[in-house]
Tab-separated table of N, CA and C in Angstrom:
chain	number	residue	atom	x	y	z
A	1	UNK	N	-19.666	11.261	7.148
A	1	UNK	CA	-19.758	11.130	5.710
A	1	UNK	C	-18.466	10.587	5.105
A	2	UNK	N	-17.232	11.323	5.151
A	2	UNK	CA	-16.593	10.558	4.733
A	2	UNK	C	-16.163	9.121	5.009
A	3	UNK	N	-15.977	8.647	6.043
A	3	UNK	CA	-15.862	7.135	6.525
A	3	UNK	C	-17.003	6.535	5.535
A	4	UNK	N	-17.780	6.680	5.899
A	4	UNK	CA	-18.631	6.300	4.629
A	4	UNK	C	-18.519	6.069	3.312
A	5	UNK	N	-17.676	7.132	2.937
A	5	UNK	CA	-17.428	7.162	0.960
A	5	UNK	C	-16.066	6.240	0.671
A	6	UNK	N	-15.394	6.376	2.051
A	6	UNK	CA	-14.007	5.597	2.030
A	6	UNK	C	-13.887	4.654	2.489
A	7	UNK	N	-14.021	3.269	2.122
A	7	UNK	CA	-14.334	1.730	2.321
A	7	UNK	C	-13.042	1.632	3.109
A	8	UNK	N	-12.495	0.847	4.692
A	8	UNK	CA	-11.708	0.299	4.647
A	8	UNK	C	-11.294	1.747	5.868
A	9	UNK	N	-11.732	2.531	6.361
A	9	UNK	CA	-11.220	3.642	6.996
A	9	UNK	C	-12.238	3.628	8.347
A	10	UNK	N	-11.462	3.704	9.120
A	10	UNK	CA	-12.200	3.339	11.138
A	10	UNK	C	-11.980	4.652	11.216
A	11	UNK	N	-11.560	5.010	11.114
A	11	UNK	CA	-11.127	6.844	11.861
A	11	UNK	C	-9.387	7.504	10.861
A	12	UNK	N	-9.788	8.436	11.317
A	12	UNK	CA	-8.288	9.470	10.999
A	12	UNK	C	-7.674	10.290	11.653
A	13	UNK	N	-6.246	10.370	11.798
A	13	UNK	CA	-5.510	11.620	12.859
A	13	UNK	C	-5.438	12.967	11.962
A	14	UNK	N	-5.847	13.460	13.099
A	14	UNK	CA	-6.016	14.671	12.723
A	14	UNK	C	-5.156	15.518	14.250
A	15	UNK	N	-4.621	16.657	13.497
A	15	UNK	CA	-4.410	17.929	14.702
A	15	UNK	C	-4.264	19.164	13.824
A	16	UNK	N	-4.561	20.131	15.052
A	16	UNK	CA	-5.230	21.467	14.878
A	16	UNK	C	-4.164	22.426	14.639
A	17	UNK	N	-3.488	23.265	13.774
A	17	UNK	CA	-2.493	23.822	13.612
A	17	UNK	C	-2.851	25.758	13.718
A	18	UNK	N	-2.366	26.417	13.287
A	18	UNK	CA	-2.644	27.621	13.484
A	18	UNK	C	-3.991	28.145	13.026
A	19	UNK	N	-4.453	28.788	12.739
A	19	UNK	CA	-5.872	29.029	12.424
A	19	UNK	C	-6.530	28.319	11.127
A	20	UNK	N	-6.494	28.312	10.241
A	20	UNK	CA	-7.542	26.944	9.542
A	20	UNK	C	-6.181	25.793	8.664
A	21	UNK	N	-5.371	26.475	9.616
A	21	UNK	CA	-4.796	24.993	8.898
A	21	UNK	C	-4.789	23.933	10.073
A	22	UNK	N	-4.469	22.252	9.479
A	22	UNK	CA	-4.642	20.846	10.233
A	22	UNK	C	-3.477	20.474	9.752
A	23	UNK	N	-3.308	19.489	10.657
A	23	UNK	CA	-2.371	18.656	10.300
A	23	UNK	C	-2.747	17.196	10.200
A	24	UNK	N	-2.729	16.446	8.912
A	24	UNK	CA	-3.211	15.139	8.556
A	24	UNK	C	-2.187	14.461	8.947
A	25	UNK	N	-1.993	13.370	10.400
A	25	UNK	CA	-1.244	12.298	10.619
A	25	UNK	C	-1.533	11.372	10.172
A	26	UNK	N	-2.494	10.888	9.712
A	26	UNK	CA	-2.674	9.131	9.264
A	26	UNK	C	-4.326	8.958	9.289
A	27	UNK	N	-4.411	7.525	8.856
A	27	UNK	CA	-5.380	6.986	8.619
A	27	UNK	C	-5.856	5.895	9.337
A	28	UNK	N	-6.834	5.269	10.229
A	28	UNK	CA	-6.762	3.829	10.600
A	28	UNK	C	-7.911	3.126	10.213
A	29	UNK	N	-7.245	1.963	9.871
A	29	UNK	CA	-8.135	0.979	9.773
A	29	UNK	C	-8.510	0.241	10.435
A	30	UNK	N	-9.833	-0.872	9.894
A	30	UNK	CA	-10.849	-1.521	11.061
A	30	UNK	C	-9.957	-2.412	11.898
A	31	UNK	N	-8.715	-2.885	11.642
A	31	UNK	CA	-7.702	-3.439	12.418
A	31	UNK	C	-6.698	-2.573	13.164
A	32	UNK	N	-7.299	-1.284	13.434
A	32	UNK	CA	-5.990	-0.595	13.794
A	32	UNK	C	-4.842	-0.401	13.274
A	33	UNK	N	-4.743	-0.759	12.014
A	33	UNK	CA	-3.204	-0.795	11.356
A	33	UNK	C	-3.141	1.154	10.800
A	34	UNK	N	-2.754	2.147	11.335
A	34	UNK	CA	-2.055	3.204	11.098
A	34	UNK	C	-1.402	3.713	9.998
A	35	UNK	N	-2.051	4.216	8.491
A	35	UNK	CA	-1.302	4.456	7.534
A	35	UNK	C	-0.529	6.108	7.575
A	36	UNK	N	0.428	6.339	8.217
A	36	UNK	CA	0.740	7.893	8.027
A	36	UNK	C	0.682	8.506	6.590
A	37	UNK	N	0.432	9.625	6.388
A	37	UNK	CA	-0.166	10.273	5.307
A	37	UNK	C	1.391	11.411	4.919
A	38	UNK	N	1.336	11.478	3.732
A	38	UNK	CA	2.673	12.080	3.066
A	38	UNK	C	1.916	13.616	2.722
A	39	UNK	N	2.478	14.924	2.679
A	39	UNK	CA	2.377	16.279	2.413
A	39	UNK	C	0.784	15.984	3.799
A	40	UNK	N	1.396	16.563	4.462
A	40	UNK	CA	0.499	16.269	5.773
A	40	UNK	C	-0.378	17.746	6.365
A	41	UNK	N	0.225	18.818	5.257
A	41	UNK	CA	-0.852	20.008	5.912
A	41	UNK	C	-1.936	20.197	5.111
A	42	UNK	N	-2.914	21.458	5.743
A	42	UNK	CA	-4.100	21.399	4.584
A	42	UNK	C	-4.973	22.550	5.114
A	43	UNK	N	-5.840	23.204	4.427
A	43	UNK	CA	-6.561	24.517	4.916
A	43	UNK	C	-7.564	24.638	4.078
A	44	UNK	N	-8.651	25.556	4.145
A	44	UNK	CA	-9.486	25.889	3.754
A	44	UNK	C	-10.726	25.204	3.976
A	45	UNK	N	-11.789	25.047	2.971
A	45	UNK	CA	-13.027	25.390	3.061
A	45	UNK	C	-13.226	23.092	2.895
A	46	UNK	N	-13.893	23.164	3.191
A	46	UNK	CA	-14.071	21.462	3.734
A	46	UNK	C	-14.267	20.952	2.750
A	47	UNK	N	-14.630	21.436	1.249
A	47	UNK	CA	-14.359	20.382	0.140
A	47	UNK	C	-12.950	20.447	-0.386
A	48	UNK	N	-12.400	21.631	0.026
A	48	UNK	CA	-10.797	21.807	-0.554
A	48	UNK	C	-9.892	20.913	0.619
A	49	UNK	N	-10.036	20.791	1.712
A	49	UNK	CA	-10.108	20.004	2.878
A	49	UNK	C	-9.992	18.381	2.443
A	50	UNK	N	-11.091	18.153	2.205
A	50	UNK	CA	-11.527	16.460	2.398
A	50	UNK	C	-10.643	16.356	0.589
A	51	UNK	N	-10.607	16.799	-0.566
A	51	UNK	CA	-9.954	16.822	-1.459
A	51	UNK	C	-8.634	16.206	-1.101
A	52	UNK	N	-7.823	17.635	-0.285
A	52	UNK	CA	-6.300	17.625	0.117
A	52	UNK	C	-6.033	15.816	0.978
A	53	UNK	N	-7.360	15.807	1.468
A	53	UNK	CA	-7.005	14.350	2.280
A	53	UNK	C	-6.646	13.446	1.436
A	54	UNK	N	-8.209	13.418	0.200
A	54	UNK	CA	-7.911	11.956	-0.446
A	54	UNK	C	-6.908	12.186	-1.165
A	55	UNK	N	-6.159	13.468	-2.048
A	55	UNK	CA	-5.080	13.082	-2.852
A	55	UNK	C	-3.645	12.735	-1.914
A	56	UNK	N	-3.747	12.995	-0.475
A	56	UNK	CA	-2.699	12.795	0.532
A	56	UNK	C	-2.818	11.448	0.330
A	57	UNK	N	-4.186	10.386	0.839
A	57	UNK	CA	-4.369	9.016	0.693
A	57	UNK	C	-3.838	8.308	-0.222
A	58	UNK	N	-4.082	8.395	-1.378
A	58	UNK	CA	-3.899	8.116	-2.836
A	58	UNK	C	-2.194	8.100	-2.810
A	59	UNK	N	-1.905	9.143	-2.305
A	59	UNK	CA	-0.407	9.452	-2.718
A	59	UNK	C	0.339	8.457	-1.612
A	60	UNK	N	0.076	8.417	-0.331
A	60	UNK	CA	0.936	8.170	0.466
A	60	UNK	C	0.541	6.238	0.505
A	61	UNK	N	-0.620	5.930	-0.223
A	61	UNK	CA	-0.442	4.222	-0.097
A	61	UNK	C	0.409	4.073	-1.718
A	62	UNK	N	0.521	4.704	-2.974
A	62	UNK	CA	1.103	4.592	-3.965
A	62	UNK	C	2.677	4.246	-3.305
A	63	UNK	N	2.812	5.292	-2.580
A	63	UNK	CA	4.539	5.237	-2.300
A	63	UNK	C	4.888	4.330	-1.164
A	64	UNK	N	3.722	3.911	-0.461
A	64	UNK	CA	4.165	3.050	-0.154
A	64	UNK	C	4.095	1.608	-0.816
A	65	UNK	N	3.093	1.156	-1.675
A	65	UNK	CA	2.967	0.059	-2.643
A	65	UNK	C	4.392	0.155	-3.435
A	66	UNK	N	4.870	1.001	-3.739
A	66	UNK	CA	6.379	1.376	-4.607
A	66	UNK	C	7.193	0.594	-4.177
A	67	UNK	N	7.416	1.468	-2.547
A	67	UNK	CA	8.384	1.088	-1.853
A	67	UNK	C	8.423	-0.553	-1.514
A	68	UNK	N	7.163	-1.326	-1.289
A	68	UNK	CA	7.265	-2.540	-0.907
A	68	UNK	C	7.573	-3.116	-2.028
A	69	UNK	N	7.075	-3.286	-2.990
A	69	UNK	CA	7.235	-4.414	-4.293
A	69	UNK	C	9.145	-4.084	-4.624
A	70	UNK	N	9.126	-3.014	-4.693
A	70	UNK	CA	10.855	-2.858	-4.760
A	70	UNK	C	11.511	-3.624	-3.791
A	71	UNK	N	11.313	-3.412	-3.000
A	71	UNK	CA	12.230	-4.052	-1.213
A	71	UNK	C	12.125	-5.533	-1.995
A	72	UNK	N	11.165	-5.494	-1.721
A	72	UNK	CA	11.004	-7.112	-2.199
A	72	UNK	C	11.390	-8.001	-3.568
A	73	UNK	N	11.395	-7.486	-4.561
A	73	UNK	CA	12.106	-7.673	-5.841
A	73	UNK	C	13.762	-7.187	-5.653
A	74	UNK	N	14.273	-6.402	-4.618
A	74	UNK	CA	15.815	-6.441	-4.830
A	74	UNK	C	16.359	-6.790	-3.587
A	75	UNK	N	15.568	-7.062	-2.961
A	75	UNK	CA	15.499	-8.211	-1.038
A	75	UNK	C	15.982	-9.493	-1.542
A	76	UNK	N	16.856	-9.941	-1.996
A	76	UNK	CA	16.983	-11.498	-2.271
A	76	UNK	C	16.669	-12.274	-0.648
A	77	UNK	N	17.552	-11.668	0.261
A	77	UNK	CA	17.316	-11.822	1.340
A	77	UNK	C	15.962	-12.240	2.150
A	78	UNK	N	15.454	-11.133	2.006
A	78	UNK	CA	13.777	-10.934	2.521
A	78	UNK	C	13.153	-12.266	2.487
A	79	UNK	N	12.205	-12.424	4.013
A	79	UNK	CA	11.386	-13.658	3.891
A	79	UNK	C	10.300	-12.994	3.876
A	80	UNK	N	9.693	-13.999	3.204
A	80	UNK	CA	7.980	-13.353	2.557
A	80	UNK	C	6.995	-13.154	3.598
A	81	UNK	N	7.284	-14.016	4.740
A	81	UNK	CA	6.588	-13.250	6.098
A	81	UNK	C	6.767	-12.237	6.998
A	82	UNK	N	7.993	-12.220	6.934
A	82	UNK	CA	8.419	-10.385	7.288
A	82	UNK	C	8.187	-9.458	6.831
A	83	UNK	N	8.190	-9.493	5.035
A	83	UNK	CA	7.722	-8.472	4.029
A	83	UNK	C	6.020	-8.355	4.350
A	84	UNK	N	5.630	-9.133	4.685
A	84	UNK	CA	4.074	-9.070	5.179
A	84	UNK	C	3.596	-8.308	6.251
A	85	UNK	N	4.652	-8.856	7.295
A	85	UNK	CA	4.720	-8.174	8.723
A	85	UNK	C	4.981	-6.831	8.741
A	86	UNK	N	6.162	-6.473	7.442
A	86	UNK	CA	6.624	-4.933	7.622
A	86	UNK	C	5.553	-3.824	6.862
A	87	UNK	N	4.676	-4.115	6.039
A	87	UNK	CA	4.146	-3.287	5.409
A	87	UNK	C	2.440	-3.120	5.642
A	88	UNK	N	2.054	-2.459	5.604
A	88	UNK	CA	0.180	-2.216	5.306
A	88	UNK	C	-0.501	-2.899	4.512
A	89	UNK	N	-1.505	-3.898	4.936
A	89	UNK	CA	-2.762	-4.638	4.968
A	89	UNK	C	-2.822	-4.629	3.211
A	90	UNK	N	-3.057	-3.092	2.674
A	90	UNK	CA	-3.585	-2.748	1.383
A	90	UNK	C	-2.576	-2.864	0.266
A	91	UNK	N	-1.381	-2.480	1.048
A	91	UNK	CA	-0.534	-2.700	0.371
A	91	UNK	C	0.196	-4.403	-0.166
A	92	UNK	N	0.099	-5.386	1.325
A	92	UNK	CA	0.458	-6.385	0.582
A	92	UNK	C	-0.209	-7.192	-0.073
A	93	UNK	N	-1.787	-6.949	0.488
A	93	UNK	CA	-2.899	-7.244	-0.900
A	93	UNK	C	-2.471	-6.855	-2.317
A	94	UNK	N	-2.330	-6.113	-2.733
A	94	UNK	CA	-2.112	-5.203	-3.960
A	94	UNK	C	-0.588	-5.462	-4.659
A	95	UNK	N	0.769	-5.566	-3.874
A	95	UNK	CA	1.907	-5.908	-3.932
A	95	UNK	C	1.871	-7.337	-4.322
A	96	UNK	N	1.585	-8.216	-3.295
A	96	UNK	CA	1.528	-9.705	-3.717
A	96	UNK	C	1.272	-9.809	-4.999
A	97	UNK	N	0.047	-8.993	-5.660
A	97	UNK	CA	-0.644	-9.720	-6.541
A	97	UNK	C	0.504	-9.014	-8.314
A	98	UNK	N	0.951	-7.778	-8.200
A	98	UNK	CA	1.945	-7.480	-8.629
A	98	UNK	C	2.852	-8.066	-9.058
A	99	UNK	N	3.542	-8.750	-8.037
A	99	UNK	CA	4.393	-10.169	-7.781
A	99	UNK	C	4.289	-10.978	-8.465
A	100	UNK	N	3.223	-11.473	-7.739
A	100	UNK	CA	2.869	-12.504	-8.263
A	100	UNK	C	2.361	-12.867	-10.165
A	101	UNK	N	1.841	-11.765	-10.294
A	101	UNK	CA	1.781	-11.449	-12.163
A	101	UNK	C	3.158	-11.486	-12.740
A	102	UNK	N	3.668	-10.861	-12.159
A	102	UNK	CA	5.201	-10.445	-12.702
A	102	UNK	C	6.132	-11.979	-12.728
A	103	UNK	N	6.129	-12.318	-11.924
A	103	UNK	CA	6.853	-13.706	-11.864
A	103	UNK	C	6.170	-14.667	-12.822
A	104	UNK	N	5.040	-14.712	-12.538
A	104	UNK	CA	3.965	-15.695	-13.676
A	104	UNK	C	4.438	-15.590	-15.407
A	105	UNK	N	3.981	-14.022	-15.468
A	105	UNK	CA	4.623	-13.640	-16.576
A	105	UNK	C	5.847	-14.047	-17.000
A	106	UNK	N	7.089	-13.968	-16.503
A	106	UNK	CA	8.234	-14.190	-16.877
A	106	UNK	C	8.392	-15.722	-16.405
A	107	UNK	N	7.723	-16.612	-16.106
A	107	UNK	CA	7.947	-18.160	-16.723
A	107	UNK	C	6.863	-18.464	-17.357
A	108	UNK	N	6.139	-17.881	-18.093
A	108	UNK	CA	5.343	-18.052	-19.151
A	108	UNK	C	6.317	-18.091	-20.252
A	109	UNK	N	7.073	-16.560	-20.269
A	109	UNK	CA	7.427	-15.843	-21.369
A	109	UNK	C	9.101	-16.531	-21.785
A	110	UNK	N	9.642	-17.637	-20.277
A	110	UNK	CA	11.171	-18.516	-20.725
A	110	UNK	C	10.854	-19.067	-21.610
A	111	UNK	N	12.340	-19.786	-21.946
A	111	UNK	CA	12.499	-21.014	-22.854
A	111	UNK	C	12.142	-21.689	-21.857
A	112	UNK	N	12.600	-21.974	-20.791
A	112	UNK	CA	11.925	-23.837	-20.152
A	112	UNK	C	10.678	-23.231	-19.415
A	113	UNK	N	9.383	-22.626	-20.222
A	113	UNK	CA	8.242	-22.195	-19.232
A	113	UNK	C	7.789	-23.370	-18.555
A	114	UNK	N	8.058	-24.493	-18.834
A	114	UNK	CA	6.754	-25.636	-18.010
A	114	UNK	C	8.033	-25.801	-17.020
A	115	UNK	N	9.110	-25.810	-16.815
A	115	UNK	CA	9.965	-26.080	-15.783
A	115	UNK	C	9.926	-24.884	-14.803
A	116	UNK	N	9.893	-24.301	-15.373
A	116	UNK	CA	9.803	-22.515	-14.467
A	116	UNK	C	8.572	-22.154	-13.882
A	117	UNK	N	7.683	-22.782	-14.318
A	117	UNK	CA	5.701	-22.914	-13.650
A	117	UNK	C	5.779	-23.402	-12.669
A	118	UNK	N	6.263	-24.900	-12.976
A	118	UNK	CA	6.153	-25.856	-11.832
A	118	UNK	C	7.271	-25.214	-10.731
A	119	UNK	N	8.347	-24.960	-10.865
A	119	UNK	CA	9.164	-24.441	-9.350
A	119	UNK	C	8.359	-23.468	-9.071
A	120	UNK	N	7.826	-21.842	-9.896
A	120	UNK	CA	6.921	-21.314	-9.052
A	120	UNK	C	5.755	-21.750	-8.452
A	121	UNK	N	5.211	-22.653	-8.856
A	121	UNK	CA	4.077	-23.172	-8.386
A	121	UNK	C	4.599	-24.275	-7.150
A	122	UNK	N	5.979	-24.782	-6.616
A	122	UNK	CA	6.068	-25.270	-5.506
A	122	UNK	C	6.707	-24.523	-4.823
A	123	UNK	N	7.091	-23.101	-4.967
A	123	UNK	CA	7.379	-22.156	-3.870
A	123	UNK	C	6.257	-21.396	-3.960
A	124	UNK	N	5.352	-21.290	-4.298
A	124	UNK	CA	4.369	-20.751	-3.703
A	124	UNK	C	3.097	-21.660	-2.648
A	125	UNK	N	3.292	-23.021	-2.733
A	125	UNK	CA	2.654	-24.198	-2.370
A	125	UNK	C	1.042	-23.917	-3.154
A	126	UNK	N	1.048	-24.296	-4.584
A	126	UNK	CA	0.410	-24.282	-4.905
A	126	UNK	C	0.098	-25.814	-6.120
């Protein structure tokens, strides 16, 4: 059932801790890509259970969406295919597009916006 309600989820780690508590390691997806899960314990009755999971989910791709768009906005350094390489599937879906608004926005919003379009629009090869 749950794989079901949760689009985008192949399986989940799970281990067995002292009597009804688990321990939530991660999440995987249909590519195998491994999301580890943040506040990772959990107990009780299987709707308080599957609850504790999704707000673990929720929480632990937020901080990581955080963490990437930051790296990357104060990364002058950073190449945009490594930042791809280093982070989760969902996340640089979701990050990119962040980005990508954010930058749009602010050469909309210059004085030279049609000069500031066109360079973003030839570093992005568009």
């Amino acid at each position: 059932f749950f794989f079901q309600a949760e689009d985008g989820i192949r399986d989940f780690c799970l281990s067995r801790g002292l009597g009804d508590v688990y321990k939530r390691q991660g999440m995987i997806s249909p590519e195998n890509e491994v999301v580890k899960l943040q506040n990772k314990t959990t107990r009780g009755s299987v709707e308080e259970w599957l609850g504790d999971v999704e707000q673990a989910m929720i929480y632990s791709l937020k901080q990581a969406l955080r963490i990437a768009v930051l790296n990357f906005e104060n990364d002058q350094t950073i190449k945009r295919t490594d930042w791809v390489k280093d982070n989760y599937a969902q996340v640089v879906m979701t990050g990119d597009s962040i980005i990508w608004t954010k930058i749009t926005q602010e050469c909309l919003e210059s004085e030279n916006a049609q000069e500031d379009i066109e360079i973003w629009l030839s570093l992005i090869h568009i």
